[in-house]
PDB file of C-alpha atoms and ligand atoms in Angstrom:
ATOM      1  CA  UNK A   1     102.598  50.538  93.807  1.00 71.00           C
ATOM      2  CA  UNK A   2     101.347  46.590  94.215  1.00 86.00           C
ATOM      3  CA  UNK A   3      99.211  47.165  91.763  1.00 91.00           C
ATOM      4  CA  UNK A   4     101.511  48.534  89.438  1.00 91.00           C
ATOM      5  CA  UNK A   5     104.077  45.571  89.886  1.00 92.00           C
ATOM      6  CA  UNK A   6     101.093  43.324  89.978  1.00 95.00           C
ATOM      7  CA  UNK A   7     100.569  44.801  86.034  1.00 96.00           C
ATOM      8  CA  UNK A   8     104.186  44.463  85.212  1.00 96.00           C
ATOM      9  CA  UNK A   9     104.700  40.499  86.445  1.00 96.00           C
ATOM     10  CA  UNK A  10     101.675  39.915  84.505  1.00 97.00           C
ATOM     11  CA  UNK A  11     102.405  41.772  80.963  1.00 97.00           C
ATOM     12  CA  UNK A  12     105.701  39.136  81.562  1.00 96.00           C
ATOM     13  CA  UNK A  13     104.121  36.774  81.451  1.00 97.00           C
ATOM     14  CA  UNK A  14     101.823  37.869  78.911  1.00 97.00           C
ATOM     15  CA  UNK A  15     104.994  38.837  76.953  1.00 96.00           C
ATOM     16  CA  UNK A  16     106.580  35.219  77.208  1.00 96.00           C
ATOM     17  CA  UNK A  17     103.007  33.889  75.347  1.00 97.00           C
ATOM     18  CA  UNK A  18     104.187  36.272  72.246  1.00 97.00           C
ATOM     19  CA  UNK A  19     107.849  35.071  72.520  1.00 96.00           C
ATOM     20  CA  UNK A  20     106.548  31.361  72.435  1.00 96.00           C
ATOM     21  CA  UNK A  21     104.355  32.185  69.742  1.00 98.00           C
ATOM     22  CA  UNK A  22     106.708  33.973  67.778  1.00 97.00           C
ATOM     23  CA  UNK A  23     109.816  31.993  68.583  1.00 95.00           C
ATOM     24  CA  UNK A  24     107.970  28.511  67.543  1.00 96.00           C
ATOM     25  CA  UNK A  25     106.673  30.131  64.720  1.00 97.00           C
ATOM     26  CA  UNK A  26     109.585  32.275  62.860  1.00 96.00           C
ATOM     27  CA  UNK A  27     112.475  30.486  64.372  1.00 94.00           C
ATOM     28  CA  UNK A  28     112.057  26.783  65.346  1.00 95.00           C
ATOM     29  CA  UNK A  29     109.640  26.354  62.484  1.00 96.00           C
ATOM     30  CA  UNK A  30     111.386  29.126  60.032  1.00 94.00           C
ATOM     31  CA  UNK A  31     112.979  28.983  56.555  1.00 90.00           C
ATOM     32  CA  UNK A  32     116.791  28.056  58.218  1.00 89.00           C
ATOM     33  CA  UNK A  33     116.186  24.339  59.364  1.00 84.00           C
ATOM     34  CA  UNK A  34     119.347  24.177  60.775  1.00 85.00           C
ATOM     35  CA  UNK A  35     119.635  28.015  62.599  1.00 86.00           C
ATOM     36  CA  UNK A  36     120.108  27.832  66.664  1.00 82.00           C
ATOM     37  CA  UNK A  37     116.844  26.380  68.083  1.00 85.00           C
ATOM     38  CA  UNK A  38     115.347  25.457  64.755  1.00 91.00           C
ATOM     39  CA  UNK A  39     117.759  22.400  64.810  1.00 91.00           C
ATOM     40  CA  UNK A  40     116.735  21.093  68.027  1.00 91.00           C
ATOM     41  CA  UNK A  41     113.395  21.832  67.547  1.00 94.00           C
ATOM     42  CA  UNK A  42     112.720  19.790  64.319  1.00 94.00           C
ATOM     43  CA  UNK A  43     114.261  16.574  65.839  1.00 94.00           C
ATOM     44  CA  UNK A  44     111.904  17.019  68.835  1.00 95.00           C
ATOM     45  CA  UNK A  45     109.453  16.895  65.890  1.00 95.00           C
ATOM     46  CA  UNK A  46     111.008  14.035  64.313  1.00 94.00           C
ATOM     47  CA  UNK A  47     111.583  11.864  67.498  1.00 91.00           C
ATOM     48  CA  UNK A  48     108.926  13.060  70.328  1.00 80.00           C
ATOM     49  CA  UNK A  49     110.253  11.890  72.990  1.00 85.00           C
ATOM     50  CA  UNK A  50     113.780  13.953  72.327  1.00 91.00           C
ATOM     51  CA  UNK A  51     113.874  17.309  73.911  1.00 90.00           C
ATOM     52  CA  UNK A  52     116.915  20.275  73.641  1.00 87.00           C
ATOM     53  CA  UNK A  53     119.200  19.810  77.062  1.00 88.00           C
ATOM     54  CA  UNK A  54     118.307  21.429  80.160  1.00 89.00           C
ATOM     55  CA  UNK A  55     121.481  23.490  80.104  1.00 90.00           C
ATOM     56  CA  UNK A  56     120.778  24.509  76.569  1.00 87.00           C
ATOM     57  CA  UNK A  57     117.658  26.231  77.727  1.00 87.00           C
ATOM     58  CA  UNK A  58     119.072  27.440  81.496  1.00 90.00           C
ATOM     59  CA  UNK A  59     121.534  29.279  79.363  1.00 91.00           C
ATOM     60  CA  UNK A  60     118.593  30.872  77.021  1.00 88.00           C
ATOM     61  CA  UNK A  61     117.150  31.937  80.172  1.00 89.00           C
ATOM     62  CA  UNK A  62     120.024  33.318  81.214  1.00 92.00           C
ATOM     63  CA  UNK A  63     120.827  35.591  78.803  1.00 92.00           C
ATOM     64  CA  UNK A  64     117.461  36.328  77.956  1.00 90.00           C
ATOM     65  CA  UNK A  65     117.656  37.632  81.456  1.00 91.00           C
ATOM     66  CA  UNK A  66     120.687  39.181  81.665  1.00 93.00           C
ATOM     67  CA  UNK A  67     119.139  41.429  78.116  1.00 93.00           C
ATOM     68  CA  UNK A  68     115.549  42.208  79.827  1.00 94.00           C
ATOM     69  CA  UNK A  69     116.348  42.986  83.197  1.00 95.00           C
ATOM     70  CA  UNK A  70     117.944  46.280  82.661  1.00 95.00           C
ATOM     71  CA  UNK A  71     116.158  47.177  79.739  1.00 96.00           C
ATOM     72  CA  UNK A  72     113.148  46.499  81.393  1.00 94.00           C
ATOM     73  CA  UNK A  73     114.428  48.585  84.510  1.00 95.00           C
ATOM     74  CA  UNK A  74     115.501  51.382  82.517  1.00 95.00           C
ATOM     75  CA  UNK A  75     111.808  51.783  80.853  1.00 94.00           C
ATOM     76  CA  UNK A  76     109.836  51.231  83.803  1.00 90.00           C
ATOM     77  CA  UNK A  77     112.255  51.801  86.929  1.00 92.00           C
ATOM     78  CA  UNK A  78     113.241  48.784  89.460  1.00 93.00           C
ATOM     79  CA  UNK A  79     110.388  48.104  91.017  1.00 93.00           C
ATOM     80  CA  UNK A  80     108.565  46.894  87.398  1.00 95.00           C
ATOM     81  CA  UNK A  81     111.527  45.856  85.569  1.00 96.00           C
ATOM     82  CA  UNK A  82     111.831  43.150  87.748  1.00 96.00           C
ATOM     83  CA  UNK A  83     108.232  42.198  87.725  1.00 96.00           C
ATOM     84  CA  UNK A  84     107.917  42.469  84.206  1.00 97.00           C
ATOM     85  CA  UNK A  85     111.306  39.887  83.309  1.00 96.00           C
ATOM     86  CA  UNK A  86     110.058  37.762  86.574  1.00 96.00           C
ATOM     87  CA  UNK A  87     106.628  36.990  84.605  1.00 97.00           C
ATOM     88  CA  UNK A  88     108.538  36.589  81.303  1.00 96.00           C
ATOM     89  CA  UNK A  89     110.944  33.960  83.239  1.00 95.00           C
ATOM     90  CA  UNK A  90     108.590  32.391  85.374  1.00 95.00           C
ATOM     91  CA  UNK A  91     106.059  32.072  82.020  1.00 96.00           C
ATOM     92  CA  UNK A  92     108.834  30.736  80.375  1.00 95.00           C
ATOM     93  CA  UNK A  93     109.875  27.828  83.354  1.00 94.00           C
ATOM     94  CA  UNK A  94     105.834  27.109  83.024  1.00 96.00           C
ATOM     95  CA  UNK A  95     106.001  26.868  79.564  1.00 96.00           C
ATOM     96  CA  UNK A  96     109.058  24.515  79.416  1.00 95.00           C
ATOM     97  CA  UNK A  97     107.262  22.169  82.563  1.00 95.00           C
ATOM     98  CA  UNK A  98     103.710  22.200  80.510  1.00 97.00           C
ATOM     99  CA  UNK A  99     105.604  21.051  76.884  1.00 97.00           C
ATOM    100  CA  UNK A 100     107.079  18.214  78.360  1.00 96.00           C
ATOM    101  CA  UNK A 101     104.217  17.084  80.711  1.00 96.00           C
ATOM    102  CA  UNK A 102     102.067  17.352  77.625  1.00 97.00           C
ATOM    103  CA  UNK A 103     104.497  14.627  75.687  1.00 97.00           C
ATOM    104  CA  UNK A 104     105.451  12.595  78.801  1.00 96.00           C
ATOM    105  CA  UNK A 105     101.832  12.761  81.230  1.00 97.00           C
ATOM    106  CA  UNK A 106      97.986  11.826  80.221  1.00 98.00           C
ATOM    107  CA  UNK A 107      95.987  14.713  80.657  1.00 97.00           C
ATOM    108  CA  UNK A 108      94.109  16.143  83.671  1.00 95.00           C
ATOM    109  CA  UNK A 109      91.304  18.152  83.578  1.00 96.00           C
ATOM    110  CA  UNK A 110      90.350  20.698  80.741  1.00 97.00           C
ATOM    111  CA  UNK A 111      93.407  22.756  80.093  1.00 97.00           C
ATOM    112  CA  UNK A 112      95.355  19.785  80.137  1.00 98.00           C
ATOM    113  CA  UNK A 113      93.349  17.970  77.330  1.00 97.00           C
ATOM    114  CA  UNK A 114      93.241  21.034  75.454  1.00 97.00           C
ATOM    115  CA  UNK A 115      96.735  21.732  75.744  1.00 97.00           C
ATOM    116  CA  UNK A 116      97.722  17.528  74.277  1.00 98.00           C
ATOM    117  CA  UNK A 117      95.443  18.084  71.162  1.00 97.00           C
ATOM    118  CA  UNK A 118      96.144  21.565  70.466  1.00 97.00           C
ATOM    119  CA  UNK A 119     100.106  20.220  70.344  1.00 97.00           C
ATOM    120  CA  UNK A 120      99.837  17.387  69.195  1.00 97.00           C
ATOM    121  CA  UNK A 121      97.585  18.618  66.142  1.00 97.00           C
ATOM    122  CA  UNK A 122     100.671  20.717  65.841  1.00 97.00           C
ATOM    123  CA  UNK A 123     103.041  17.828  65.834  1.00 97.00           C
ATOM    124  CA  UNK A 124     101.327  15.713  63.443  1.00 96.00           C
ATOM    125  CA  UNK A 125      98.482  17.335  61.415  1.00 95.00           C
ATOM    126  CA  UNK A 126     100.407  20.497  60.579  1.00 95.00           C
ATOM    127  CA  UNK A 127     103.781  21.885  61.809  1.00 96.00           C
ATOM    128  CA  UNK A 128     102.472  25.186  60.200  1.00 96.00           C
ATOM    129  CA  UNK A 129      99.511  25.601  62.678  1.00 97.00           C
ATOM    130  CA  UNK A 130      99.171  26.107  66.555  1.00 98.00           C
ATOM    131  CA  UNK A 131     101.772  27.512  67.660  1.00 98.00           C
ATOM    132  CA  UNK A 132     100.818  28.469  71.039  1.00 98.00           C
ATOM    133  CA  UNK A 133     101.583  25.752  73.289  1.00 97.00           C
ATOM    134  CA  UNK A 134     100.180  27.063  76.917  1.00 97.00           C
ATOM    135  CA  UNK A 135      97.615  29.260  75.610  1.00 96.00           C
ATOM    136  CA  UNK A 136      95.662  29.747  71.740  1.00 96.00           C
ATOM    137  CA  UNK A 137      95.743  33.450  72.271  1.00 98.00           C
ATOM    138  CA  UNK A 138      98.030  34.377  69.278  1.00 98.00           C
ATOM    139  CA  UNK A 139      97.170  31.740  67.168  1.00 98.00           C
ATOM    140  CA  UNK A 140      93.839  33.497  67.439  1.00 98.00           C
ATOM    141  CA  UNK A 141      95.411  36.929  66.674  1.00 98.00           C
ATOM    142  CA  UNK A 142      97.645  36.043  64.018  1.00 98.00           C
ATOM    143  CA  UNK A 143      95.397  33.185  62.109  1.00 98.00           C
ATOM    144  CA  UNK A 144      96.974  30.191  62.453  1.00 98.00           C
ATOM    145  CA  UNK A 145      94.644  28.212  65.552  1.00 96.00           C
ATOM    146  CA  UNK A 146      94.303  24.848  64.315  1.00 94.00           C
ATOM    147  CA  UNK A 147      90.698  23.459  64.394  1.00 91.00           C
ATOM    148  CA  UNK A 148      90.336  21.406  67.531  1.00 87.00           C
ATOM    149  CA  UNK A 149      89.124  17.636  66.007  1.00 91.00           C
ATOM    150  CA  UNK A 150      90.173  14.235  66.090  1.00 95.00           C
ATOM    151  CA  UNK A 151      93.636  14.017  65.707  1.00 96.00           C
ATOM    152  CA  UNK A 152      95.311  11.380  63.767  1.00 96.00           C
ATOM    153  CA  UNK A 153      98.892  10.195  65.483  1.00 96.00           C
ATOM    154  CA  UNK A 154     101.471   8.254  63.499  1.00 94.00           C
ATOM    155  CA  UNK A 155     101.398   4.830  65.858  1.00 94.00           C
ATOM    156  CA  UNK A 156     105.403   4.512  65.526  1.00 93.00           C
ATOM    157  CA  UNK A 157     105.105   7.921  67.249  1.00 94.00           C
ATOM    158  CA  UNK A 158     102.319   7.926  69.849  1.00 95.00           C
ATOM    159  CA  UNK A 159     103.094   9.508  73.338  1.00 96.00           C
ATOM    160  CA  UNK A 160     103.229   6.712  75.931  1.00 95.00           C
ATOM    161  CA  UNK A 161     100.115   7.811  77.759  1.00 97.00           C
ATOM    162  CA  UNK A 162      98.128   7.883  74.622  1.00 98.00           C
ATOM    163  CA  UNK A 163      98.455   4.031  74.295  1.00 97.00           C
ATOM    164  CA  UNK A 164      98.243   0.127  76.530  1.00 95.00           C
ATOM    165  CA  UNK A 165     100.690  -1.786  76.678  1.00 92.00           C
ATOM    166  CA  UNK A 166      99.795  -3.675  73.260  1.00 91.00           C
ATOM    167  CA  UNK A 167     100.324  -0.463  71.806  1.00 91.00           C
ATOM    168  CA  UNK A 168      96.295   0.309  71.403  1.00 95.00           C
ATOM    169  CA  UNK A 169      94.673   3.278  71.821  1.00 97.00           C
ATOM    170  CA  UNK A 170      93.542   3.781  75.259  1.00 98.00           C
ATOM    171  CA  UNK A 171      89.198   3.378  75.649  1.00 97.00           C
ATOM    172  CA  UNK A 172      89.796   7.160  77.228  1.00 97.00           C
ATOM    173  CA  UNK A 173      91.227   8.669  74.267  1.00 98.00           C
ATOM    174  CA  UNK A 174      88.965   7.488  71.308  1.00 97.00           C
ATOM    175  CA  UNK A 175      86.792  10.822  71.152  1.00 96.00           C
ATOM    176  CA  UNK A 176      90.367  13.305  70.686  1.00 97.00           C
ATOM    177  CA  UNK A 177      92.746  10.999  69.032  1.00 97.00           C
ATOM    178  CA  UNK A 178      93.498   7.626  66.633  1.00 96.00           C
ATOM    179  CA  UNK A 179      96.189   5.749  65.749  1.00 96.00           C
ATOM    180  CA  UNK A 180      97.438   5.779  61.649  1.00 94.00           C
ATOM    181  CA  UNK A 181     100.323   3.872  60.340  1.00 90.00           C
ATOM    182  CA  UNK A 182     102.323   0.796  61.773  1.00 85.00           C
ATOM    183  CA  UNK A 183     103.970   0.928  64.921  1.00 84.00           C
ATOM    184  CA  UNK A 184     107.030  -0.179  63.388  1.00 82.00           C
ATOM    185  CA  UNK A 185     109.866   2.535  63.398  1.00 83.00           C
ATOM    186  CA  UNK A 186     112.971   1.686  60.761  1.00 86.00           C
ATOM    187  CA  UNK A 187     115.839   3.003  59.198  1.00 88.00           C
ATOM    188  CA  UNK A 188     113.369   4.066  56.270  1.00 87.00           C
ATOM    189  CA  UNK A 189     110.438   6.027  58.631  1.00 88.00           C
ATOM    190  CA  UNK A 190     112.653   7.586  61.134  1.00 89.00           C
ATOM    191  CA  UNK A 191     114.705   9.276  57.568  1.00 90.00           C
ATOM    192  CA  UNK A 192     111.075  10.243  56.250  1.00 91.00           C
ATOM    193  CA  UNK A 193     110.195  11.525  59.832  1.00 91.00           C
ATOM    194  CA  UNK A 194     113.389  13.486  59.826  1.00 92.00           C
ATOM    195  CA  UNK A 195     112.457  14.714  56.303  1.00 90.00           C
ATOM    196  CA  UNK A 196     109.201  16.016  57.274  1.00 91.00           C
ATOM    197  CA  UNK A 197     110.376  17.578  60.440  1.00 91.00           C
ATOM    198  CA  UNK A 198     113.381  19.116  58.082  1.00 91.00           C
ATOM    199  CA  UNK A 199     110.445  20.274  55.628  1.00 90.00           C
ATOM    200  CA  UNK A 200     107.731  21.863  58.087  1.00 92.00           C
ATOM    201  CA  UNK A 201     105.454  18.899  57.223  1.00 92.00           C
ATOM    202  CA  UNK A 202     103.304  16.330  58.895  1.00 92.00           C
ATOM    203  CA  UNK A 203     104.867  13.141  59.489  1.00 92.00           C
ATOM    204  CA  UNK A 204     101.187  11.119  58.463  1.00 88.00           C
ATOM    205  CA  UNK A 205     101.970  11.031  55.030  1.00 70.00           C
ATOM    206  CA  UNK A 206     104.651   8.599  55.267  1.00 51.00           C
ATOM    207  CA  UNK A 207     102.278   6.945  57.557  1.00 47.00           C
ATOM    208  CA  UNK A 208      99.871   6.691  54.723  1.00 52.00           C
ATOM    209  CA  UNK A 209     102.480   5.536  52.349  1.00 45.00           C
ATOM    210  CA  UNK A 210     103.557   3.059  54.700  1.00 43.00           C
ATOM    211  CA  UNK A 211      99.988   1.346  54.917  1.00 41.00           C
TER     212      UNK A 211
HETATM  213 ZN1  LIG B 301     106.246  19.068  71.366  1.00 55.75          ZN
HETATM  214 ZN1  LIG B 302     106.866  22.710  66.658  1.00 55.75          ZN
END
């Protein structure tokens, strides 16, 4: 019986990495730029440091919830349904906690440095690529891993961590990341930066045209 809850909690949580992957992917980053989700999502794209309310997502929990939990029960019994949405919710909390430590928190250790380029390779190489933002399982699966190199960073929209206070790349950071562009943000970038969020594209060719 443990064992057998032990499965469900963790096909949850497997199950959350697919909704990540498939909700960044098809939704946030999907045709409709301005559908539920996809709105937010491109102006965290567009200004990095913005993220969608906390209530916003408590309330996607919620209902997500409120749908799986007796679905779930109904396929598997009580015992597993729980397990299984538990996984998918905690994976989800995780998920939300590891996004925003990635933008806001240097990294720590392996996972953590893989996590910042992976993402951030996302954010400004291509919008189109690496999806996955706690694990590159289904970027693997479904073709779309982005190659792990250097990663250029628009400087008007480098995470805090990433630079001193001069706004120069940290010493620590030179083998995973420079700095393109001025650090100057305007009337004129932050529209292009809000076009290429708008567009699916990465926001270093305005930096380039800026230079
Ligand atoms: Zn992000
Ligand atoms: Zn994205």
């Amino acid at each position: 019986m443990a064992e057998v809850v032990l499965v469900a909690l963790s096909l949850g949580a497997l199950g959350w990495t697919l909704a990540e992957y498939l909700l960044h992917r098809f939704v946030f980053h999907g045709r409709s730029a301005t559908r539920l989700g996809a709105q937010e999502h491109r102006r965290h794209h567009a200004e990095v440091d913005y993220f969608a309310p906390w209530w916003q997502k408590a309330l996607a929990a919620l209902v997500v919830t409120a749908a799986m939990l007796p679905l779930s029960i109904l396929a598997a019994g009580a015992a597993s349904g729980w397990a299984f949405t538990a996984g998918f919710i905690v994976m989800y909390l995780g998920y939300e906690v590891l996004h925003r430590r990635a933008h806001t928190r240097p990294p720590r250790g392996p996972y953590g440095r893989w996590r910042r380029r992976n993402h951030f390779a996302h954010h400004f190489v291509d919008p189109r690529r690496g999806h996955g933002v706690t694990s590159p399982l289904w970027d693997l699966v479904f073709g779309t891993r982005l190659p792990l190199r250097r990663v250029a960073v628009p400087r008007r929209l480098a995470m805090r961590w990433l630079v001193d206070g001069e706004g120069e790349l940290l010493p620590a950071y030179v083998g995973d990341y420079e700095l393109v562009g001025s650090p100057r943000s305007d009337a004129r970038s932050r529209h292009a930066d809000r076009e290429a969020a708008l567009a699916n594209r990465s926001p270093l060719r305005d930096a380039a045209e800026v230079n």
